[in-house]
XYZ file of N, CA and C in Angstrom:
228
model
N 0.905 -1.267 0.020
C 0.034 0.073 0.016
C 0.854 1.254 0.134
N 0.515 2.242 -0.685
C 1.255 3.524 -0.881
C 0.410 4.696 -0.217
N 1.210 5.298 0.607
C 0.633 6.411 1.301
C 1.083 7.732 0.762
N 0.472 8.625 0.286
C 0.989 9.935 -0.131
C 0.206 11.028 0.592
N 1.132 11.949 1.338
C 0.486 12.958 1.988
C 1.200 14.216 1.776
N 0.590 15.361 2.199
C 1.294 16.499 2.122
C 0.553 17.540 3.056
N 1.292 18.510 3.649
C 0.680 19.622 4.471
C 1.256 21.093 4.174
N 0.643 21.969 4.504
C 1.249 23.258 4.250
C 2.053 23.817 5.453
N 1.759 23.308 6.767
C 2.540 23.780 7.806
C 3.236 22.782 8.464
N 4.488 22.953 8.705
C 5.412 22.028 9.245
C 4.894 21.495 10.692
N 4.166 22.372 11.477
C 3.577 22.002 12.671
C 2.577 20.925 12.557
N 2.107 20.616 11.294
C 1.113 19.591 11.191
C 1.893 18.287 11.080
N 3.073 18.182 10.830
C 3.795 17.027 10.535
C 3.740 15.940 11.480
N 3.694 16.116 12.589
C 3.517 15.146 13.757
C 2.237 14.601 13.695
N 1.122 15.501 13.778
C -0.168 14.994 13.714
C -0.484 14.180 12.434
N -0.165 14.597 11.287
C -0.463 13.907 10.025
C 0.297 12.648 9.944
N 1.565 12.600 10.401
C 2.270 11.389 10.342
C 1.570 10.360 11.261
N 1.312 10.606 12.378
C 0.520 9.796 13.314
C -0.807 9.384 12.639
N -1.404 10.237 11.926
C -2.635 9.802 11.512
C -2.368 8.686 10.315
N -1.447 8.898 9.613
C -0.878 7.893 8.520
C -0.669 6.545 9.248
N 0.176 6.692 10.320
C 0.445 5.416 11.067
C -0.819 4.618 11.597
N -1.677 5.499 12.223
C -2.809 4.809 12.685
C -3.620 4.171 11.481
N -3.723 4.953 10.388
C -4.448 4.102 9.047
C -3.719 2.906 8.768
N -2.446 2.972 8.830
C -1.739 1.865 8.382
C -1.753 0.747 9.325
N -2.018 0.992 10.625
C -2.071 -0.115 11.609
C -3.371 -0.740 11.552
N -4.360 0.242 11.163
C -5.862 -0.233 11.127
C -6.107 -1.259 9.789
N -5.228 -1.049 8.658
C -5.473 -1.669 7.431
C -4.518 -2.991 7.550
N -3.399 -3.031 8.196
C -2.445 -3.995 8.296
C -3.123 -5.423 8.287
N -4.203 -5.833 9.123
C -4.700 -7.136 8.912
C -5.232 -7.490 7.793
N -5.423 -6.577 6.871
C -6.062 -6.764 5.533
C -5.142 -6.714 4.343
N -3.955 -6.488 4.608
C -2.822 -6.239 3.620
C -2.116 -7.523 3.583
N -1.801 -7.960 2.346
C -1.072 -9.224 2.198
C 0.333 -9.071 1.710
N 0.849 -7.750 1.589
C 2.071 -7.613 1.024
C 2.254 -6.626 -0.234
N 3.474 -6.575 -0.543
C 3.703 -5.850 -1.903
C 3.972 -6.605 -3.143
N 3.710 -5.914 -4.255
C 3.918 -6.719 -5.453
C 5.312 -6.403 -5.880
N 5.947 -7.529 -6.088
C 7.198 -7.591 -6.617
C 7.434 -7.477 -8.076
N 8.072 -6.759 -8.887
C 8.116 -6.435 -10.278
C 6.775 -6.381 -10.828
N 5.961 -5.410 -10.194
C 4.590 -5.204 -10.697
C 4.483 -4.765 -11.977
N 5.425 -3.932 -12.530
C 5.174 -3.581 -13.935
C 5.256 -4.649 -14.977
N 6.221 -5.684 -14.793
C 6.314 -6.814 -15.413
C 5.139 -7.749 -15.339
N 4.587 -7.735 -14.385
C 3.497 -8.548 -13.905
C 2.146 -7.970 -14.598
N 2.112 -6.602 -14.673
C 0.832 -6.036 -15.258
C 0.835 -6.057 -16.791
N 2.135 -5.727 -17.489
C 2.270 -5.575 -18.845
C 2.886 -6.709 -19.534
N 3.502 -7.656 -18.855
C 3.937 -8.817 -19.519
C 5.071 -8.409 -20.527
N 4.987 -9.124 -21.518
C 5.749 -8.983 -22.782
C 5.632 -7.496 -23.425
N 4.689 -6.774 -23.192
C 4.356 -5.500 -23.725
C 5.199 -4.442 -23.002
N 5.746 -4.843 -22.039
C 6.491 -3.433 -21.192
C 7.527 -2.854 -21.986
N 8.453 -3.606 -22.565
C 9.457 -2.991 -23.496
C 8.886 -1.983 -24.517
N 7.888 -2.519 -25.273
C 7.339 -1.701 -26.190
C 6.564 -0.504 -25.590
N 5.890 -0.706 -24.358
C 5.294 0.618 -23.891
C 6.365 1.606 -23.440
N 7.358 0.943 -22.829
C 8.343 1.996 -22.391
C 9.123 2.868 -23.704
N 9.150 2.093 -24.702
C 9.691 2.697 -25.941
C 8.610 3.783 -26.400
N 7.395 3.621 -26.386
C 6.460 4.566 -26.835
C 6.408 5.758 -25.917
N 6.393 5.373 -24.581
C 6.418 6.375 -23.573
C 7.630 7.321 -23.770
N 8.590 6.678 -23.996
C 10.029 7.520 -24.140
C 9.870 8.312 -25.485
N 9.342 7.939 -26.476
C 9.147 8.525 -27.721
C 8.222 9.692 -27.625
N 7.077 9.572 -27.197
C 5.991 10.479 -27.187
C 5.885 11.439 -25.886
N 6.633 10.982 -24.831
C 6.519 11.708 -23.636
C 7.949 11.832 -23.093
N 8.971 12.110 -23.647
C 10.349 12.170 -23.225
C 10.612 12.870 -21.956
N 9.934 13.874 -21.583
C 10.072 14.700 -20.515
C 9.362 14.119 -19.303
N 8.546 13.114 -19.643
C 7.653 12.294 -18.387
C 6.734 13.392 -17.853
N 6.090 14.107 -18.657
C 5.088 15.041 -18.320
C 3.768 14.233 -17.770
N 3.368 13.269 -18.614
C 2.211 12.570 -18.080
C 2.687 11.337 -17.219
N 2.937 11.736 -16.035
C 3.581 10.688 -15.152
C 2.562 10.546 -13.944
N 2.473 9.566 -13.299
C 1.898 9.217 -12.054
C 2.747 8.057 -11.355
N 2.525 7.880 -10.092
C 3.621 6.996 -9.215
C 3.596 5.503 -9.840
N 2.372 5.071 -10.409
C 2.337 3.643 -10.920
C 2.271 3.564 -12.447
N 2.756 4.685 -13.193
C 2.742 4.729 -14.515
C 3.894 4.059 -15.301
N 3.725 4.026 -16.525
C 4.926 3.522 -17.450
C 6.026 4.422 -17.382
N 7.213 3.951 -17.063
C 8.366 4.845 -16.960
C 8.898 5.167 -18.349
N 9.773 6.290 -18.469
C 10.548 6.505 -19.638
C 11.857 5.571 -19.407
N 12.518 5.355 -20.713
C 13.731 4.569 -20.640
C 14.684 5.223 -19.636
N 14.842 6.566 -19.815
C 15.876 7.352 -18.951
C 15.558 7.197 -17.355
N 14.325 6.907 -17.044
C 13.904 6.948 -15.539
C 14.094 5.538 -14.929
N 14.468 4.487 -15.772
C 14.620 3.265 -15.110
C 15.982 3.114 -14.639
N 15.999 2.491 -13.371
C 17.294 2.492 -12.820
C 17.786 0.965 -13.060
């Protein structure tokens, strides 16, 4: 599970962090783990072609999101 949060005031950090920790602890009994190699599992043999298309048409990675197809340059 991925948690993404942000806040405007640094004074809120402790409260917001604790809120996420409480949420995580509440959901833990229902979580079964993480997906290893999730890109390969989702896109199978199409992944190299999708990365090629993404790199060609969006080289600056403007249309990105945390679980999106990466560009060739962004793969480590």
